[in-house]
mmCIF file of C-alpha atoms in Angstrom:
data_model
loop_
_atom_site.group_PDB
_atom_site.id
_atom_site.type_symbol
_atom_site.label_atom_id
_atom_site.label_comp_id
_atom_site.label_asym_id
_atom_site.label_seq_id
_atom_site.Cartn_x
_atom_site.Cartn_y
_atom_site.Cartn_z
ATOM 1 C CA UNK T 1 1.988 97.981 -51.075
ATOM 2 C CA UNK T 2 4.741 97.768 -54.583
ATOM 3 C CA UNK T 3 3.707 96.458 -57.657
ATOM 4 C CA UNK T 4 5.028 92.911 -59.494
ATOM 5 C CA UNK T 5 7.428 93.074 -61.630
ATOM 6 C CA UNK T 6 8.772 91.110 -64.449
ATOM 7 C CA UNK T 7 10.358 92.234 -67.868
ATOM 8 C CA UNK T 8 8.168 88.951 -70.221
ATOM 9 C CA UNK T 9 4.762 87.280 -69.644
ATOM 10 C CA UNK T 10 2.305 88.798 -67.277
ATOM 11 C CA UNK T 11 1.094 86.087 -65.319
ATOM 12 C CA UNK T 12 5.369 85.437 -63.976
ATOM 13 C CA UNK T 13 5.685 89.305 -63.035
ATOM 14 C CA UNK T 14 6.302 88.920 -58.569
ATOM 15 C CA UNK T 15 6.910 90.833 -55.730
ATOM 16 C CA UNK T 16 10.639 90.990 -54.942
ATOM 17 C CA UNK T 17 10.294 89.596 -51.477
ATOM 18 C CA UNK T 18 12.744 92.828 -50.699
ATOM 19 C CA UNK T 19 10.886 95.060 -52.228
ATOM 20 C CA UNK T 20 7.962 94.044 -49.751
ATOM 21 C CA UNK T 21 10.273 94.499 -46.705
ATOM 22 C CA UNK T 22 11.453 97.536 -47.217
ATOM 23 C CA UNK T 23 7.911 98.662 -48.106
ATOM 24 C CA UNK T 24 7.415 96.894 -44.346
ATOM 25 C CA UNK T 25 10.095 99.103 -43.227
ATOM 26 C CA UNK T 26 9.071 102.399 -44.320
ATOM 27 C CA UNK T 27 5.035 101.759 -43.333
ATOM 28 C CA UNK T 28 5.757 99.683 -40.245
ATOM 29 C CA UNK T 29 1.566 100.012 -39.943
ATOM 30 C CA UNK T 30 0.617 99.045 -43.435
ATOM 31 C CA UNK T 31 -0.285 95.281 -41.648
ATOM 32 C CA UNK T 32 1.297 95.314 -38.803
ATOM 33 C CA UNK T 33 0.946 90.634 -38.687
ATOM 34 C CA UNK T 34 3.188 90.923 -42.341
ATOM 35 C CA UNK T 35 5.352 93.342 -40.696
ATOM 36 C CA UNK T 36 6.096 91.257 -37.478
ATOM 37 C CA UNK T 37 6.619 87.553 -40.374
ATOM 38 C CA UNK T 38 8.753 89.923 -41.921
ATOM 39 C CA UNK T 39 10.998 90.811 -39.693
ATOM 40 C CA UNK T 40 11.064 87.501 -37.713
ATOM 41 C CA UNK T 41 12.794 86.282 -40.741
ATOM 42 C CA UNK T 42 14.935 88.904 -41.169
ATOM 43 C CA UNK T 43 18.448 87.377 -40.704
ATOM 44 C CA UNK T 44 18.036 84.379 -42.923
ATOM 45 C CA UNK T 45 16.001 85.917 -45.081
ATOM 46 C CA UNK T 46 19.076 88.393 -45.107
ATOM 47 C CA UNK T 47 22.018 85.672 -44.910
ATOM 48 C CA UNK T 48 19.983 83.922 -48.076
ATOM 49 C CA UNK T 49 19.802 86.759 -50.359
ATOM 50 C CA UNK T 50 24.034 88.121 -49.853
ATOM 51 C CA UNK T 51 24.479 84.619 -50.743
ATOM 52 C CA UNK T 52 23.092 84.315 -53.151
ATOM 53 C CA UNK T 53 24.084 88.088 -54.292
ATOM 54 C CA UNK T 54 27.202 86.446 -53.764
ATOM 55 C CA UNK T 55 27.639 84.427 -56.600
ATOM 56 C CA UNK T 56 24.701 85.234 -58.769
ATOM 57 C CA UNK T 57 25.459 88.710 -58.375
ATOM 58 C CA UNK T 58 29.488 89.272 -57.890
ATOM 59 C CA UNK T 59 30.711 85.855 -59.666
ATOM 60 C CA UNK T 60 32.007 84.795 -55.728
ATOM 61 C CA UNK T 61 32.703 80.730 -56.623
ATOM 62 C CA UNK T 62 31.810 78.061 -53.826
ATOM 63 C CA UNK T 63 34.425 75.423 -53.047
ATOM 64 C CA UNK T 64 34.704 72.422 -51.712
ATOM 65 C CA UNK T 65 36.397 70.919 -49.168
ATOM 66 C CA UNK T 66 37.306 67.560 -48.587
ATOM 67 C CA UNK T 67 34.742 65.866 -51.276
ATOM 68 C CA UNK T 68 35.229 62.334 -50.401
ATOM 69 C CA UNK T 69 34.933 62.679 -46.482
ATOM 70 C CA UNK T 70 31.892 62.625 -44.942
ATOM 71 C CA UNK T 71 32.009 66.136 -43.127
ATOM 72 C CA UNK T 72 31.408 67.670 -46.522
ATOM 73 C CA UNK T 73 32.167 71.515 -46.267
ATOM 74 C CA UNK T 74 31.804 74.692 -48.496
ATOM 75 C CA UNK T 75 33.017 78.014 -48.422
ATOM 76 C CA UNK T 76 31.013 80.911 -51.078
ATOM 77 C CA UNK T 77 34.503 82.467 -51.767
ATOM 78 C CA UNK T 78 34.607 86.332 -53.504
ATOM 79 C CA UNK T 79 35.960 87.609 -56.670
ATOM 80 C CA UNK T 80 37.373 90.328 -53.986
ATOM 81 C CA UNK T 81 38.980 88.666 -51.441
ATOM 82 C CA UNK T 82 36.294 89.465 -48.431
ATOM 83 C CA UNK T 83 35.369 86.173 -47.338
ATOM 84 C CA UNK T 84 34.373 85.340 -44.238
ATOM 85 C CA UNK T 85 37.888 83.529 -41.366
ATOM 86 C CA UNK T 86 38.397 83.137 -38.231
ATOM 87 C CA UNK T 87 41.606 83.382 -36.296
ATOM 88 C CA UNK T 88 42.768 79.236 -34.532
ATOM 89 C CA UNK T 89 44.221 78.680 -31.338
ATOM 90 C CA UNK T 90 48.170 78.663 -33.007
ATOM 91 C CA UNK T 91 47.077 82.054 -34.281
ATOM 92 C CA UNK T 92 46.989 81.210 -37.296
ATOM 93 C CA UNK T 93 43.770 82.956 -39.719
ATOM 94 C CA UNK T 94 42.076 80.537 -42.156
ATOM 95 C CA UNK T 95 38.722 80.524 -44.033
ATOM 96 C CA UNK T 96 34.998 79.689 -42.508
ATOM 97 C CA UNK T 97 34.430 76.626 -43.296
ATOM 98 C CA UNK T 98 30.534 75.592 -43.522
ATOM 99 C CA UNK T 99 29.507 71.816 -43.629
ATOM 100 C CA UNK T 100 27.007 70.583 -46.406
ATOM 101 C CA UNK T 101 24.737 69.206 -44.609
ATOM 102 C CA UNK T 102 24.290 71.780 -41.626
ATOM 103 C CA UNK T 103 23.940 74.432 -43.991
ATOM 104 C CA UNK T 104 21.601 72.665 -45.887
ATOM 105 C CA UNK T 105 19.883 70.645 -42.883
ATOM 106 C CA UNK T 106 19.328 74.262 -41.219
ATOM 107 C CA UNK T 107 17.925 75.839 -44.893
ATOM 108 C CA UNK T 108 15.330 73.339 -45.468
ATOM 109 C CA UNK T 109 14.208 73.734 -41.968
ATOM 110 C CA UNK T 110 13.924 77.506 -41.755
ATOM 111 C CA UNK T 111 12.031 77.584 -45.851
ATOM 112 C CA UNK T 112 9.723 74.696 -43.650
ATOM 113 C CA UNK T 113 8.759 77.331 -40.657
ATOM 114 C CA UNK T 114 8.261 79.930 -42.688
ATOM 115 C CA UNK T 115 6.306 78.449 -45.313
ATOM 116 C CA UNK T 116 4.386 76.082 -43.192
ATOM 117 C CA UNK T 117 4.098 78.110 -40.187
ATOM 118 C CA UNK T 118 4.448 81.878 -40.439
ATOM 119 C CA UNK T 119 3.300 82.395 -43.454
ATOM 120 C CA UNK T 120 0.533 79.826 -42.882
ATOM 121 C CA UNK T 121 -0.241 81.956 -39.691
ATOM 122 C CA UNK T 122 -0.345 85.325 -41.328
ATOM 123 C CA UNK T 123 -2.683 84.169 -44.667
ATOM 124 C CA UNK T 124 -4.920 82.289 -42.232
ATOM 125 C CA UNK T 125 -5.059 85.760 -39.588
ATOM 126 C CA UNK T 126 -5.124 87.866 -42.753
ATOM 127 C CA UNK T 127 -8.418 86.025 -43.954
ATOM 128 C CA UNK T 128 -10.190 85.686 -40.483
ATOM 129 C CA UNK T 129 -9.384 89.682 -39.789
ATOM 130 C CA UNK T 130 -11.092 90.296 -43.801
ATOM 131 C CA UNK T 131 -14.253 87.840 -42.804
ATOM 132 C CA UNK T 132 -13.328 86.273 -45.634
ATOM 133 C CA UNK T 133 -14.741 82.047 -46.364
ATOM 134 C CA UNK T 134 -12.378 79.742 -47.516
ATOM 135 C CA UNK T 135 -12.876 75.891 -46.956
ATOM 136 C CA UNK T 136 -10.006 73.719 -46.196
ATOM 137 C CA UNK T 137 -8.228 71.372 -49.151
ATOM 138 C CA UNK T 138 -7.052 67.648 -48.423
ATOM 139 C CA UNK T 139 -5.972 66.436 -45.449
ATOM 140 C CA UNK T 140 -7.438 68.861 -42.794
ATOM 141 C CA UNK T 141 -5.615 71.084 -40.211
ATOM 142 C CA UNK T 142 -2.360 69.658 -43.414
ATOM 143 C CA UNK T 143 0.086 72.348 -44.553
ATOM 144 C CA UNK T 144 2.771 69.927 -44.564
ATOM 145 C CA UNK T 145 5.648 68.890 -47.555
ATOM 146 C CA UNK T 146 5.515 65.228 -48.922
ATOM 147 C CA UNK T 147 8.419 64.110 -50.860
ATOM 148 C CA UNK T 148 10.795 61.344 -50.413
ATOM 149 C CA UNK T 149 13.259 62.106 -47.408
ATOM 150 C CA UNK T 150 10.760 64.446 -45.927
ATOM 151 C CA UNK T 151 9.566 61.095 -42.688
ATOM 152 C CA UNK T 152 13.918 61.393 -42.794
ATOM 153 C CA UNK T 153 14.213 65.231 -42.057
ATOM 154 C CA UNK T 154 11.759 65.502 -39.658
ATOM 155 C CA UNK T 155 13.381 62.313 -38.329
ATOM 156 C CA UNK T 156 16.835 63.874 -37.955
ATOM 157 C CA UNK T 157 15.428 67.406 -36.847
ATOM 158 C CA UNK T 158 12.540 65.807 -34.240
ATOM 159 C CA UNK T 159 16.580 63.697 -32.500
ATOM 160 C CA UNK T 160 18.815 67.194 -32.025
ATOM 161 C CA UNK T 161 15.714 70.039 -30.980
ATOM 162 C CA UNK T 162 16.030 71.434 -35.050
ATOM 163 C CA UNK T 163 12.277 72.812 -35.266
ATOM 164 C CA UNK T 164 11.504 75.989 -32.602
ATOM 165 C CA UNK T 165 8.909 74.282 -28.970
ATOM 166 C CA UNK T 166 6.014 76.443 -31.017
ATOM 167 C CA UNK T 167 6.646 73.432 -34.151
ATOM 168 C CA UNK T 168 4.819 70.549 -35.184
ATOM 169 C CA UNK T 169 6.773 69.066 -37.545
ATOM 170 C CA UNK T 170 3.546 67.113 -38.162
ATOM 171 C CA UNK T 171 2.060 69.321 -39.892
#
């Protein structure tokens, strides 16, 4: 496994998820369930990494369009000019715009499923397979997030079927 990195306090050292992914690609049999967990979330992790790198390392700008309208959109504008474009009906080429609400909501759904379903299943399978003893804390069987807006978030996503079929937004 890759060693934790960090230049400051030892307590802040962490394993990069990208280093962990590279390790599982080279050593898929080290832990097949970990390899599967990272493969299952590959597209989402790749997209987030690219967008983060574009903004943090390559000085891309996030341009907001129609901020006074309910359908506010954005585009990540790379200084090199290689941002996504699309050809519309009349042949004109335009920048691909992403609706802010849809983007934030889809990222929250992906994060919720990753942390509350995929990672929990992986950790529990590891605990059981290694024979570790454990006890539950908090509400029995619950790993759900709780804060302002979560009930509305779950209601919106239940009504538009954003969750996969095997995901229970209440757990």
